[in-house]
PDB file of C-alpha atoms and ligand atoms in Angstrom:
ATOM      1  CA  UNK P1092       7.209 -10.854   8.275  1.00 84.00           C
ATOM      2  CA  UNK P1093       3.690  -8.702   6.771  1.00 97.00           C
ATOM      3  CA  UNK P1094       1.674 -10.694   3.923  1.00 98.00           C
ATOM      4  CA  UNK P1095      -0.243  -9.202   0.663  1.00 98.00           C
ATOM      5  CA  UNK P1096      -3.039 -10.575   1.138  1.00 98.00           C
ATOM      6  CA  UNK P1097      -6.274 -10.248  -1.806  1.00 98.00           C
ATOM      7  CA  UNK P1098      -9.391 -11.440  -1.560  1.00 97.00           C
ATOM      8  CA  UNK P1099     -10.975 -11.613  -4.923  1.00 96.00           C
ATOM      9  CA  UNK P1100     -14.899 -11.535  -4.762  1.00 91.00           C
ATOM     10  CA  UNK P1101     -18.148 -11.487  -6.777  1.00 86.00           C
ATOM     11  CA  UNK P1102     -18.187  -8.007  -6.858  1.00 84.00           C
ATOM     12  CA  UNK P1103     -15.227  -6.339  -5.279  1.00 90.00           C
ATOM     13  CA  UNK P1104     -11.536  -6.805  -4.332  1.00 96.00           C
ATOM     14  CA  UNK P1105      -9.593  -6.287  -1.017  1.00 97.00           C
ATOM     15  CA  UNK P1106      -6.028  -6.030  -0.896  1.00 98.00           C
ATOM     16  CA  UNK P1107      -4.497  -5.655   1.934  1.00 98.00           C
ATOM     17  CA  UNK P1108      -1.002  -5.369   4.172  1.00 98.00           C
ATOM     18  CA  UNK P1109      -1.425  -7.720   7.207  1.00 98.00           C
ATOM     19  CA  UNK P1110       1.413  -8.318  10.240  1.00 97.00           C
ATOM     20  CA  UNK P1111       0.710 -10.635  13.171  1.00 93.00           C
ATOM     21  CA  UNK P1112      -0.396  -7.897  14.439  1.00 93.00           C
ATOM     22  CA  UNK P1113      -3.195  -6.819  11.675  1.00 95.00           C
ATOM     23  CA  UNK P1114      -4.030  -4.650   8.810  1.00 97.00           C
ATOM     24  CA  UNK P1115      -1.548  -2.485   8.976  1.00 96.00           C
ATOM     25  CA  UNK P1116      -3.656  -0.946   5.093  1.00 97.00           C
ATOM     26  CA  UNK P1117      -5.962  -1.739   3.105  1.00 97.00           C
ATOM     27  CA  UNK P1118      -7.719  -0.716  -0.893  1.00 97.00           C
ATOM     28  CA  UNK P1119     -10.654  -1.867  -1.744  1.00 96.00           C
ATOM     29  CA  UNK P1120     -10.791  -2.207  -5.937  1.00 96.00           C
ATOM     30  CA  UNK P1121     -13.956  -3.220  -7.906  1.00 94.00           C
ATOM     31  CA  UNK P1122     -13.744  -6.662  -9.360  1.00 94.00           C
ATOM     32  CA  UNK P1123     -14.519  -6.155 -13.289  1.00 95.00           C
ATOM     33  CA  UNK P1124     -16.002  -8.966 -14.085  1.00 92.00           C
ATOM     34  CA  UNK P1125     -15.886  -7.905 -17.889  1.00 94.00           C
ATOM     35  CA  UNK P1126     -11.994  -8.238 -17.443  1.00 96.00           C
ATOM     36  CA  UNK P1127     -11.150 -11.535 -16.559  1.00 96.00           C
ATOM     37  CA  UNK P1128      -8.327 -13.306 -14.010  1.00 98.00           C
ATOM     38  CA  UNK P1129      -5.237 -11.616 -15.587  1.00 97.00           C
ATOM     39  CA  UNK P1130      -7.058  -7.858 -15.247  1.00 97.00           C
ATOM     40  CA  UNK P1131      -7.936  -8.677 -11.835  1.00 98.00           C
ATOM     41  CA  UNK P1132      -4.205  -9.574 -10.622  1.00 97.00           C
ATOM     42  CA  UNK P1133      -3.067  -6.788 -12.173  1.00 96.00           C
ATOM     43  CA  UNK P1134      -5.429  -4.010 -10.729  1.00 96.00           C
ATOM     44  CA  UNK P1135      -4.313  -6.164  -7.455  1.00 96.00           C
ATOM     45  CA  UNK P1136      -1.134  -5.576  -8.173  1.00 96.00           C
ATOM     46  CA  UNK P1137      -1.203  -1.555  -8.794  1.00 96.00           C
ATOM     47  CA  UNK P1138      -3.351  -1.624  -5.809  1.00 97.00           C
ATOM     48  CA  UNK P1139      -0.224  -3.153  -4.160  1.00 97.00           C
ATOM     49  CA  UNK P1140       2.121  -0.434  -5.351  1.00 95.00           C
ATOM     50  CA  UNK P1141       2.776   1.905  -2.108  1.00 95.00           C
ATOM     51  CA  UNK P1142       3.743  -1.827   0.037  1.00 96.00           C
ATOM     52  CA  UNK P1143       6.286  -2.920  -3.111  1.00 94.00           C
ATOM     53  CA  UNK P1144       9.354  -5.120  -1.017  1.00 94.00           C
ATOM     54  CA  UNK P1145       7.757  -5.122   2.258  1.00 96.00           C
ATOM     55  CA  UNK P1146       5.732  -8.815   2.285  1.00 97.00           C
ATOM     56  CA  UNK P1147       7.764 -11.532   2.408  1.00 97.00           C
ATOM     57  CA  UNK P1148       4.398 -13.868   0.480  1.00 97.00           C
ATOM     58  CA  UNK P1149       1.059 -13.555  -1.198  1.00 98.00           C
ATOM     59  CA  UNK P1150      -2.476 -15.196   0.374  1.00 98.00           C
ATOM     60  CA  UNK P1151      -4.960 -15.062  -1.925  1.00 98.00           C
ATOM     61  CA  UNK P1152      -8.705 -16.032  -1.043  1.00 98.00           C
ATOM     62  CA  UNK P1153     -10.714 -15.926  -3.975  1.00 97.00           C
ATOM     63  CA  UNK P1154     -14.521 -16.906  -4.260  1.00 95.00           C
ATOM     64  CA  UNK P1155     -15.013 -20.351  -6.222  1.00 96.00           C
ATOM     65  CA  UNK P1156     -12.829 -23.764  -6.191  1.00 98.00           C
ATOM     66  CA  UNK P1157      -9.083 -24.183  -5.215  1.00 98.00           C
ATOM     67  CA  UNK P1158      -6.781 -27.302  -6.086  1.00 97.00           C
ATOM     68  CA  UNK P1159      -3.333 -27.274  -6.155  1.00 97.00           C
ATOM     69  CA  UNK P1160      -2.851 -23.641  -6.466  1.00 97.00           C
ATOM     70  CA  UNK P1161      -5.267 -23.279  -9.521  1.00 98.00           C
ATOM     71  CA  UNK P1162      -8.839 -21.644  -9.806  1.00 98.00           C
ATOM     72  CA  UNK P1163     -12.138 -22.485 -11.445  1.00 98.00           C
ATOM     73  CA  UNK P1164     -15.646 -20.934 -11.309  1.00 97.00           C
ATOM     74  CA  UNK P1165     -18.134 -23.640  -9.049  1.00 95.00           C
ATOM     75  CA  UNK P1166     -20.698 -21.411 -10.256  1.00 92.00           C
ATOM     76  CA  UNK P1167     -19.700 -18.865 -12.969  1.00 92.00           C
ATOM     77  CA  UNK P1168     -23.522 -16.703 -11.890  1.00 86.00           C
ATOM     78  CA  UNK P1169     -20.893 -15.627  -9.066  1.00 85.00           C
ATOM     79  CA  UNK P1170     -17.476 -15.166 -10.565  1.00 92.00           C
ATOM     80  CA  UNK P1171     -16.900 -15.995 -14.312  1.00 94.00           C
ATOM     81  CA  UNK P1172     -13.586 -17.437 -13.553  1.00 97.00           C
ATOM     82  CA  UNK P1173     -12.145 -19.627 -16.823  1.00 96.00           C
ATOM     83  CA  UNK P1174     -11.140 -23.289 -15.770  1.00 96.00           C
ATOM     84  CA  UNK P1175      -8.036 -24.960 -14.358  1.00 97.00           C
ATOM     85  CA  UNK P1176      -6.657 -21.155 -14.091  1.00 98.00           C
ATOM     86  CA  UNK P1177      -2.875 -21.029 -12.944  1.00 98.00           C
ATOM     87  CA  UNK P1178      -3.503 -18.239 -10.196  1.00 98.00           C
ATOM     88  CA  UNK P1179      -0.436 -19.527  -7.775  1.00 98.00           C
ATOM     89  CA  UNK P1180       2.443 -19.383 -10.109  1.00 98.00           C
ATOM     90  CA  UNK P1181       0.495 -16.126 -12.344  1.00 98.00           C
ATOM     91  CA  UNK P1182       0.939 -14.430  -9.008  1.00 98.00           C
ATOM     92  CA  UNK P1183       4.076 -15.243  -8.218  1.00 98.00           C
ATOM     93  CA  UNK P1184       5.773 -14.251 -11.229  1.00 97.00           C
ATOM     94  CA  UNK P1185       3.341 -11.236 -11.482  1.00 95.00           C
ATOM     95  CA  UNK P1186       4.941 -10.180  -7.582  1.00 94.00           C
ATOM     96  CA  UNK P1187       8.624 -12.026  -7.520  1.00 95.00           C
ATOM     97  CA  UNK P1188       7.240 -13.354  -3.973  1.00 96.00           C
ATOM     98  CA  UNK P1189       5.974 -17.002  -3.118  1.00 98.00           C
ATOM     99  CA  UNK P1190       2.340 -17.507  -2.678  1.00 98.00           C
ATOM    100  CA  UNK P1191      -0.624 -19.725  -1.391  1.00 98.00           C
ATOM    101  CA  UNK P1192      -4.455 -19.584  -2.683  1.00 98.00           C
ATOM    102  CA  UNK P1193      -7.877 -21.043  -0.617  1.00 98.00           C
ATOM    103  CA  UNK P1194     -11.074 -20.267  -1.151  1.00 98.00           C
ATOM    104  CA  UNK P1195     -12.416 -17.196   0.102  1.00 96.00           C
ATOM    105  CA  UNK P1196     -14.919 -18.900   2.474  1.00 97.00           C
ATOM    106  CA  UNK P1197     -12.899 -21.336   3.669  1.00 98.00           C
ATOM    107  CA  UNK P1198     -10.053 -18.421   4.556  1.00 98.00           C
ATOM    108  CA  UNK P1199     -12.825 -16.486   6.192  1.00 98.00           C
ATOM    109  CA  UNK P1200     -14.097 -19.522   8.193  1.00 98.00           C
ATOM    110  CA  UNK P1201      -9.840 -20.323   9.070  1.00 98.00           C
ATOM    111  CA  UNK P1202      -9.767 -16.510  10.122  1.00 98.00           C
ATOM    112  CA  UNK P1203     -13.066 -16.452  12.963  1.00 98.00           C
ATOM    113  CA  UNK P1204     -11.435 -19.821  13.749  1.00 98.00           C
ATOM    114  CA  UNK P1205      -7.508 -18.302  15.004  1.00 97.00           C
ATOM    115  CA  UNK P1206      -8.909 -14.747  15.687  1.00 96.00           C
ATOM    116  CA  UNK P1207     -12.618 -14.383  15.175  1.00 96.00           C
ATOM    117  CA  UNK P1208     -15.704 -15.569  16.921  1.00 95.00           C
ATOM    118  CA  UNK P1209     -14.532 -19.025  17.122  1.00 92.00           C
ATOM    119  CA  UNK P1210     -12.352 -18.273  19.930  1.00 89.00           C
ATOM    120  CA  UNK P1211      -9.471 -20.998  18.822  1.00 93.00           C
ATOM    121  CA  UNK P1212     -12.160 -24.063  18.558  1.00 96.00           C
ATOM    122  CA  UNK P1213     -13.781 -26.260  16.162  1.00 98.00           C
ATOM    123  CA  UNK P1214     -16.573 -24.404  14.082  1.00 98.00           C
ATOM    124  CA  UNK P1215     -18.272 -24.086  11.231  1.00 98.00           C
ATOM    125  CA  UNK P1216     -18.347 -20.832   8.706  1.00 98.00           C
ATOM    126  CA  UNK P1217     -21.291 -19.209   6.408  1.00 97.00           C
ATOM    127  CA  UNK P1218     -21.497 -16.458   4.566  1.00 95.00           C
ATOM    128  CA  UNK P1219     -24.666 -15.442   2.931  1.00 92.00           C
ATOM    129  CA  UNK P1220     -23.274 -12.556   0.460  1.00 85.00           C
ATOM    130  CA  UNK P1221     -23.432 -12.645  -3.318  1.00 78.00           C
ATOM    131  CA  UNK P1222     -23.543 -16.419  -3.164  1.00 85.00           C
ATOM    132  CA  UNK P1223     -23.808 -18.646   0.006  1.00 92.00           C
ATOM    133  CA  UNK P1224     -19.915 -19.489   1.009  1.00 95.00           C
ATOM    134  CA  UNK P1225     -18.845 -21.846   4.046  1.00 97.00           C
ATOM    135  CA  UNK P1226     -15.872 -23.439   5.467  1.00 98.00           C
ATOM    136  CA  UNK P1227     -15.106 -25.824   8.144  1.00 98.00           C
ATOM    137  CA  UNK P1228     -12.381 -26.323  10.464  1.00 98.00           C
ATOM    138  CA  UNK P1229     -12.693 -29.625  12.506  1.00 97.00           C
ATOM    139  CA  UNK P1230      -9.551 -31.014  14.586  1.00 97.00           C
ATOM    140  CA  UNK P1231      -8.408 -27.834  14.168  1.00 97.00           C
ATOM    141  CA  UNK P1232      -7.693 -27.952  10.926  1.00 97.00           C
ATOM    142  CA  UNK P1233      -9.608 -26.363   7.708  1.00 98.00           C
ATOM    143  CA  UNK P1234     -10.986 -28.731   5.072  1.00 97.00           C
ATOM    144  CA  UNK P1235      -9.890 -27.393   1.545  1.00 95.00           C
ATOM    145  CA  UNK P1236     -11.195 -28.415  -1.991  1.00 95.00           C
ATOM    146  CA  UNK P1237     -15.298 -28.645  -2.307  1.00 96.00           C
ATOM    147  CA  UNK P1238     -15.395 -28.696   1.689  1.00 97.00           C
ATOM    148  CA  UNK P1239     -18.011 -25.793   2.676  1.00 97.00           C
ATOM    149  CA  UNK P1240     -19.592 -25.200  -0.747  1.00 97.00           C
ATOM    150  CA  UNK P1241     -22.905 -25.228   1.199  1.00 97.00           C
ATOM    151  CA  UNK P1242     -24.396 -22.780  -1.503  1.00 95.00           C
ATOM    152  CA  UNK P1243     -23.955 -25.169  -4.263  1.00 95.00           C
ATOM    153  CA  UNK P1244     -26.379 -28.170  -2.063  1.00 94.00           C
ATOM    154  CA  UNK P1245     -29.476 -28.407  -3.647  1.00 89.00           C
ATOM    155  CA  UNK P1246     -33.189 -27.087  -2.696  1.00 83.00           C
ATOM    156  CA  UNK P1247     -36.190 -27.493  -3.495  1.00 80.00           C
ATOM    157  CA  UNK P1248     -38.060 -29.836  -6.060  1.00 84.00           C
ATOM    158  CA  UNK P1249     -36.714 -28.961  -9.148  1.00 85.00           C
ATOM    159  CA  UNK P1250     -33.149 -28.686  -7.479  1.00 87.00           C
ATOM    160  CA  UNK P1251     -32.147 -25.156  -7.994  1.00 89.00           C
ATOM    161  CA  UNK P1252     -28.991 -24.315  -5.680  1.00 92.00           C
ATOM    162  CA  UNK P1253     -29.078 -23.399  -2.353  1.00 93.00           C
ATOM    163  CA  UNK P1254     -27.346 -19.523  -3.718  1.00 91.00           C
ATOM    164  CA  UNK P1255     -29.970 -19.096  -6.296  1.00 89.00           C
ATOM    165  CA  UNK P1256     -32.580 -19.339  -3.404  1.00 89.00           C
ATOM    166  CA  UNK P1257     -31.418 -17.288  -0.540  1.00 90.00           C
ATOM    167  CA  UNK P1258     -28.574 -15.083  -1.485  1.00 86.00           C
ATOM    168  CA  UNK P1259     -28.515 -10.945  -2.204  1.00 86.00           C
ATOM    169  CA  UNK P1260     -28.914 -11.334  -5.608  1.00 85.00           C
ATOM    170  CA  UNK P1261     -32.516 -13.952  -4.840  1.00 91.00           C
ATOM    171  CA  UNK P1262     -34.516 -11.515  -2.797  1.00 94.00           C
ATOM    172  CA  UNK P1263     -33.883  -9.113  -5.264  1.00 93.00           C
ATOM    173  CA  UNK P1264     -34.904 -11.158  -7.604  1.00 94.00           C
ATOM    174  CA  UNK P1265     -38.207 -11.788  -5.871  1.00 96.00           C
ATOM    175  CA  UNK P1266     -38.707  -8.229  -4.754  1.00 97.00           C
ATOM    176  CA  UNK P1267     -39.431  -8.154  -8.538  1.00 97.00           C
ATOM    177  CA  UNK P1268     -42.162 -10.863  -8.666  1.00 96.00           C
ATOM    178  CA  UNK P1269     -43.981  -9.076  -6.508  1.00 95.00           C
ATOM    179  CA  UNK P1270     -43.581  -5.453  -8.217  1.00 96.00           C
ATOM    180  CA  UNK P1271     -41.173  -4.078  -6.122  1.00 96.00           C
ATOM    181  CA  UNK P1272     -37.696  -2.560  -7.551  1.00 96.00           C
ATOM    182  CA  UNK P1273     -35.644  -3.413  -4.239  1.00 95.00           C
ATOM    183  CA  UNK P1274     -32.237  -4.697  -3.608  1.00 93.00           C
ATOM    184  CA  UNK P1275     -31.512  -7.035  -0.506  1.00 92.00           C
ATOM    185  CA  UNK P1276     -30.702  -3.614   2.078  1.00 92.00           C
ATOM    186  CA  UNK P1277     -34.514  -2.318   0.752  1.00 95.00           C
ATOM    187  CA  UNK P1278     -36.072  -5.802   0.971  1.00 96.00           C
ATOM    188  CA  UNK P1279     -34.781  -5.725   4.898  1.00 94.00           C
ATOM    189  CA  UNK P1280     -35.870  -1.946   5.634  1.00 94.00           C
ATOM    190  CA  UNK P1281     -39.047  -2.428   4.074  1.00 96.00           C
ATOM    191  CA  UNK P1282     -39.585  -5.950   6.407  1.00 95.00           C
ATOM    192  CA  UNK P1283     -38.390  -4.187   9.438  1.00 93.00           C
ATOM    193  CA  UNK P1284     -41.543  -1.520   8.395  1.00 95.00           C
ATOM    194  CA  UNK P1285     -43.968  -4.507   8.282  1.00 96.00           C
ATOM    195  CA  UNK P1286     -44.614  -4.498   4.556  1.00 97.00           C
ATOM    196  CA  UNK P1287     -45.829  -7.916   3.903  1.00 97.00           C
ATOM    197  CA  UNK P1288     -44.278  -9.439   0.772  1.00 97.00           C
ATOM    198  CA  UNK P1289     -41.067  -8.162   2.572  1.00 97.00           C
ATOM    199  CA  UNK P1290     -40.801 -10.124   5.702  1.00 96.00           C
ATOM    200  CA  UNK P1291     -42.105 -13.226   3.862  1.00 96.00           C
ATOM    201  CA  UNK P1292     -39.025 -13.057   1.456  1.00 96.00           C
ATOM    202  CA  UNK P1293     -36.965 -12.081   4.835  1.00 95.00           C
ATOM    203  CA  UNK P1294     -38.538 -15.291   6.653  1.00 95.00           C
ATOM    204  CA  UNK P1295     -38.053 -17.710   3.375  1.00 94.00           C
ATOM    205  CA  UNK P1296     -34.251 -16.532   3.177  1.00 93.00           C
ATOM    206  CA  UNK P1297     -33.765 -17.209   7.085  1.00 94.00           C
ATOM    207  CA  UNK P1298     -35.860 -21.105   7.077  1.00 95.00           C
ATOM    208  CA  UNK P1299     -33.652 -22.112   4.171  1.00 94.00           C
ATOM    209  CA  UNK P1300     -30.689 -20.755   6.652  1.00 95.00           C
ATOM    210  CA  UNK P1301     -31.836 -22.466   9.717  1.00 96.00           C
ATOM    211  CA  UNK P1302     -32.768 -25.250   7.835  1.00 95.00           C
ATOM    212  CA  UNK P1303     -28.778 -25.890   6.307  1.00 96.00           C
ATOM    213  CA  UNK P1304     -27.759 -24.771  10.006  1.00 97.00           C
ATOM    214  CA  UNK P1305     -29.718 -28.184  10.951  1.00 97.00           C
ATOM    215  CA  UNK P1306     -27.993 -29.863   7.851  1.00 97.00           C
ATOM    216  CA  UNK P1307     -24.907 -29.177   9.088  1.00 98.00           C
ATOM    217  CA  UNK P1308     -25.146 -29.937  12.826  1.00 98.00           C
ATOM    218  CA  UNK P1309     -26.416 -33.785  11.861  1.00 97.00           C
ATOM    219  CA  UNK P1310     -23.361 -34.079   9.613  1.00 97.00           C
ATOM    220  CA  UNK P1311     -20.499 -32.065  11.790  1.00 97.00           C
ATOM    221  CA  UNK P1312     -22.185 -31.545  14.793  1.00 97.00           C
ATOM    222  CA  UNK P1313     -19.444 -28.667  15.138  1.00 97.00           C
ATOM    223  CA  UNK P1314     -19.416 -26.636  18.974  1.00 97.00           C
ATOM    224  CA  UNK P1315     -20.555 -23.133  16.533  1.00 97.00           C
ATOM    225  CA  UNK P1316     -21.786 -21.828  13.428  1.00 98.00           C
ATOM    226  CA  UNK P1317     -20.758 -18.469  12.669  1.00 97.00           C
ATOM    227  CA  UNK P1318     -22.368 -16.404  10.435  1.00 97.00           C
ATOM    228  CA  UNK P1319     -21.293 -13.950   8.101  1.00 94.00           C
ATOM    229  CA  UNK P1320     -21.979 -11.757   5.006  1.00 90.00           C
ATOM    230  CA  UNK P1321     -24.051  -8.693   4.613  1.00 86.00           C
ATOM    231  CA  UNK P1322     -27.435 -11.107   4.338  1.00 90.00           C
ATOM    232  CA  UNK P1323     -26.321 -13.283   7.556  1.00 91.00           C
ATOM    233  CA  UNK P1324     -25.518  -9.881   9.628  1.00 91.00           C
ATOM    234  CA  UNK P1325     -28.321  -8.128   8.888  1.00 90.00           C
ATOM    235  CA  UNK P1326     -30.240  -7.341  11.682  1.00 85.00           C
ATOM    236  CA  UNK P1327     -32.270 -10.083  13.210  1.00 89.00           C
ATOM    237  CA  UNK P1328     -31.275 -12.703  10.570  1.00 93.00           C
ATOM    238  CA  UNK P1329     -29.267 -14.209  13.277  1.00 95.00           C
ATOM    239  CA  UNK P1330     -32.291 -14.385  15.728  1.00 96.00           C
ATOM    240  CA  UNK P1331     -34.389 -15.664  13.437  1.00 95.00           C
ATOM    241  CA  UNK P1332     -32.568 -18.411  12.324  1.00 97.00           C
ATOM    242  CA  UNK P1333     -32.320 -19.696  16.093  1.00 97.00           C
ATOM    243  CA  UNK P1334     -35.906 -19.036  16.495  1.00 97.00           C
ATOM    244  CA  UNK P1335     -36.218 -21.695  13.538  1.00 97.00           C
ATOM    245  CA  UNK P1336     -34.050 -24.348  15.216  1.00 97.00           C
ATOM    246  CA  UNK P1337     -35.244 -26.959  16.967  1.00 94.00           C
ATOM    247  CA  UNK P1338     -33.744 -29.534  19.686  1.00 97.00           C
ATOM    248  CA  UNK P1339     -32.795 -32.683  17.485  1.00 97.00           C
ATOM    249  CA  UNK P1340     -33.822 -35.512  19.830  1.00 97.00           C
ATOM    250  CA  UNK P1341     -31.765 -35.044  23.732  1.00 98.00           C
ATOM    251  CA  UNK P1342     -29.465 -32.670  21.708  1.00 98.00           C
ATOM    252  CA  UNK P1343     -29.742 -28.392  22.001  1.00 98.00           C
ATOM    253  CA  UNK P1344     -29.238 -27.163  18.496  1.00 98.00           C
ATOM    254  CA  UNK P1345     -25.929 -26.048  17.446  1.00 98.00           C
ATOM    255  CA  UNK P1346     -25.348 -22.894  18.591  1.00 98.00           C
ATOM    256  CA  UNK P1347     -24.859 -19.670  16.047  1.00 98.00           C
ATOM    257  CA  UNK P1348     -23.423 -16.954  16.542  1.00 96.00           C
ATOM    258  CA  UNK P1349     -22.135 -13.445  14.578  1.00 96.00           C
ATOM    259  CA  UNK P1350     -18.431 -13.444  12.816  1.00 96.00           C
ATOM    260  CA  UNK P1351     -16.499 -10.778  14.085  1.00 96.00           C
ATOM    261  CA  UNK P1352     -13.994 -10.347  11.416  1.00 96.00           C
ATOM    262  CA  UNK P1353     -16.767  -8.764   8.889  1.00 90.00           C
ATOM    263  CA  UNK P1354     -15.042  -8.191   5.322  1.00 90.00           C
ATOM    264  CA  UNK P1355     -11.815  -9.071   6.768  1.00 95.00           C
ATOM    265  CA  UNK P1356     -12.269 -12.318   7.761  1.00 95.00           C
ATOM    266  CA  UNK P1357     -11.217 -13.574   4.250  1.00 96.00           C
ATOM    267  CA  UNK P1358      -7.686 -11.607   4.507  1.00 97.00           C
ATOM    268  CA  UNK P1359      -6.941 -11.995   7.920  1.00 98.00           C
ATOM    269  CA  UNK P1360      -7.685 -15.437   7.630  1.00 98.00           C
ATOM    270  CA  UNK P1361      -4.921 -16.053   4.487  1.00 98.00           C
ATOM    271  CA  UNK P1362      -2.179 -14.150   5.682  1.00 98.00           C
ATOM    272  CA  UNK P1363      -2.490 -16.498   8.700  1.00 98.00           C
ATOM    273  CA  UNK P1364      -1.888 -19.700   6.508  1.00 98.00           C
ATOM    274  CA  UNK P1365       0.654 -18.271   4.712  1.00 98.00           C
ATOM    275  CA  UNK P1366       2.351 -16.564   7.594  1.00 97.00           C
ATOM    276  CA  UNK P1367       2.119 -20.677   8.586  1.00 96.00           C
ATOM    277  CA  UNK P1368       2.954 -21.814   5.570  1.00 97.00           C
ATOM    278  CA  UNK P1369       6.084 -19.397   4.732  1.00 95.00           C
ATOM    279  CA  UNK P1370       7.655 -19.800   7.925  1.00 89.00           C
TER     280      UNK P1370
HETATM  281  C1  BMX N2102     -19.892 -19.771  -4.423  1.00 56.38           C
HETATM  282  C2  BMX N2102     -19.102 -20.055  -4.892  1.00 56.38           C
HETATM  283  C3  BMX N2102     -18.214 -20.273  -3.983  1.00 56.38           C
HETATM  284  C4  BMX N2102     -17.983 -19.218  -2.770  1.00 56.38           C
HETATM  285  C5  BMX N2102     -19.239 -18.248  -2.591  1.00 56.38           C
HETATM  286  C6  BMX N2102     -19.035 -17.458  -2.228  1.00 56.38           C
HETATM  287  C7  BMX N2102     -17.852 -19.381  -7.477  1.00 56.38           C
HETATM  288  C8  BMX N2102     -17.575 -18.183  -7.955  1.00 56.38           C
HETATM  289  N1  BMX N2102     -18.205 -19.071  -5.685  1.00 56.38           N
HETATM  290  O1  BMX N2102     -20.692 -20.846  -4.247  1.00 56.38           O
HETATM  291  O2  BMX N2102     -16.597 -20.757  -4.077  1.00 56.38           O
HETATM  292  O3  BMX N2102     -17.485 -19.303  -1.935  1.00 56.38           O
HETATM  293  O4  BMX N2102     -20.489 -18.413  -3.902  1.00 56.38           O
HETATM  294  O5  BMX N2102     -19.146 -16.396  -3.063  1.00 56.38           O
HETATM  295  O6  BMX N2102     -18.184 -20.521  -8.353  1.00 56.38           O
HETATM  296  P1  BMX N2102     -18.889 -14.578  -2.573  1.00 56.38           P
HETATM  297  O7  BMX N2102     -18.336 -13.796  -3.765  1.00 56.38           O
HETATM  298  O8  BMX N2102     -20.702 -14.261  -2.532  1.00 56.38           O
HETATM  299  O9  BMX N2102     -18.782 -14.175  -1.486  1.00 56.38           O
END
């Protein structure tokens, strides 16, 4: 049976029809930040129009905090979700099918565990994009709730959120401070060409990610950390992070590897979870 999978992120929403064999079809629509959740869901319903009647259930992977089918923002700068929005009941009413909902990075962690870089083993997944999301699979189970919201850990004396000091948004702001109008992609390009200001930004970001990985190893000792997201997968980032992770006493640093499912990790993960939930 097919699942309709919907991944609502801070900038775009991915709507896909997913079978056990993989993604059958997909559409990307912008998440119009000013619209609010009712409209975001209606846009997904329109995008899913061609597949009407072809799916038995719905899996939602969403940026933000999900509990008991209700949805809230943790960092409204990533997406301004109103508090305690009844996500699952709204979707079930709109689509007339049963639905489950899970945080986007947690869904991606499950996807990488079941179908990607995790090869069925435990892992911690990190996505470094608009914000920093994460998910933890231990003993073959995904931890839900707040677990993995590493972007909300604090960095430095003034208690800034880590995601406000590493993510794409931060890189662009740092570039501006250096008098450069550049988004994250351009910062990486300038760093590759040896421009000092850009190399500093890339290095600072990698240092913070490496520190996070070390703290994750100390807290959870996972067999691997899988890194994804536009920044996490940018040229050279993983190599830098690895180089900045010394052993911990007699223990080698945790292997850090590339995410394999790319932008589809969330939809593939939540579709797999929905298939299990509705079987
Ligand atoms: C934020 C938080 C997380 C999310 C992460 C990555 C909100 C709205 N989101 O830390 O729940 O997993 O961003 O989100 O509070 P993305 O949109 O950058 O993928």
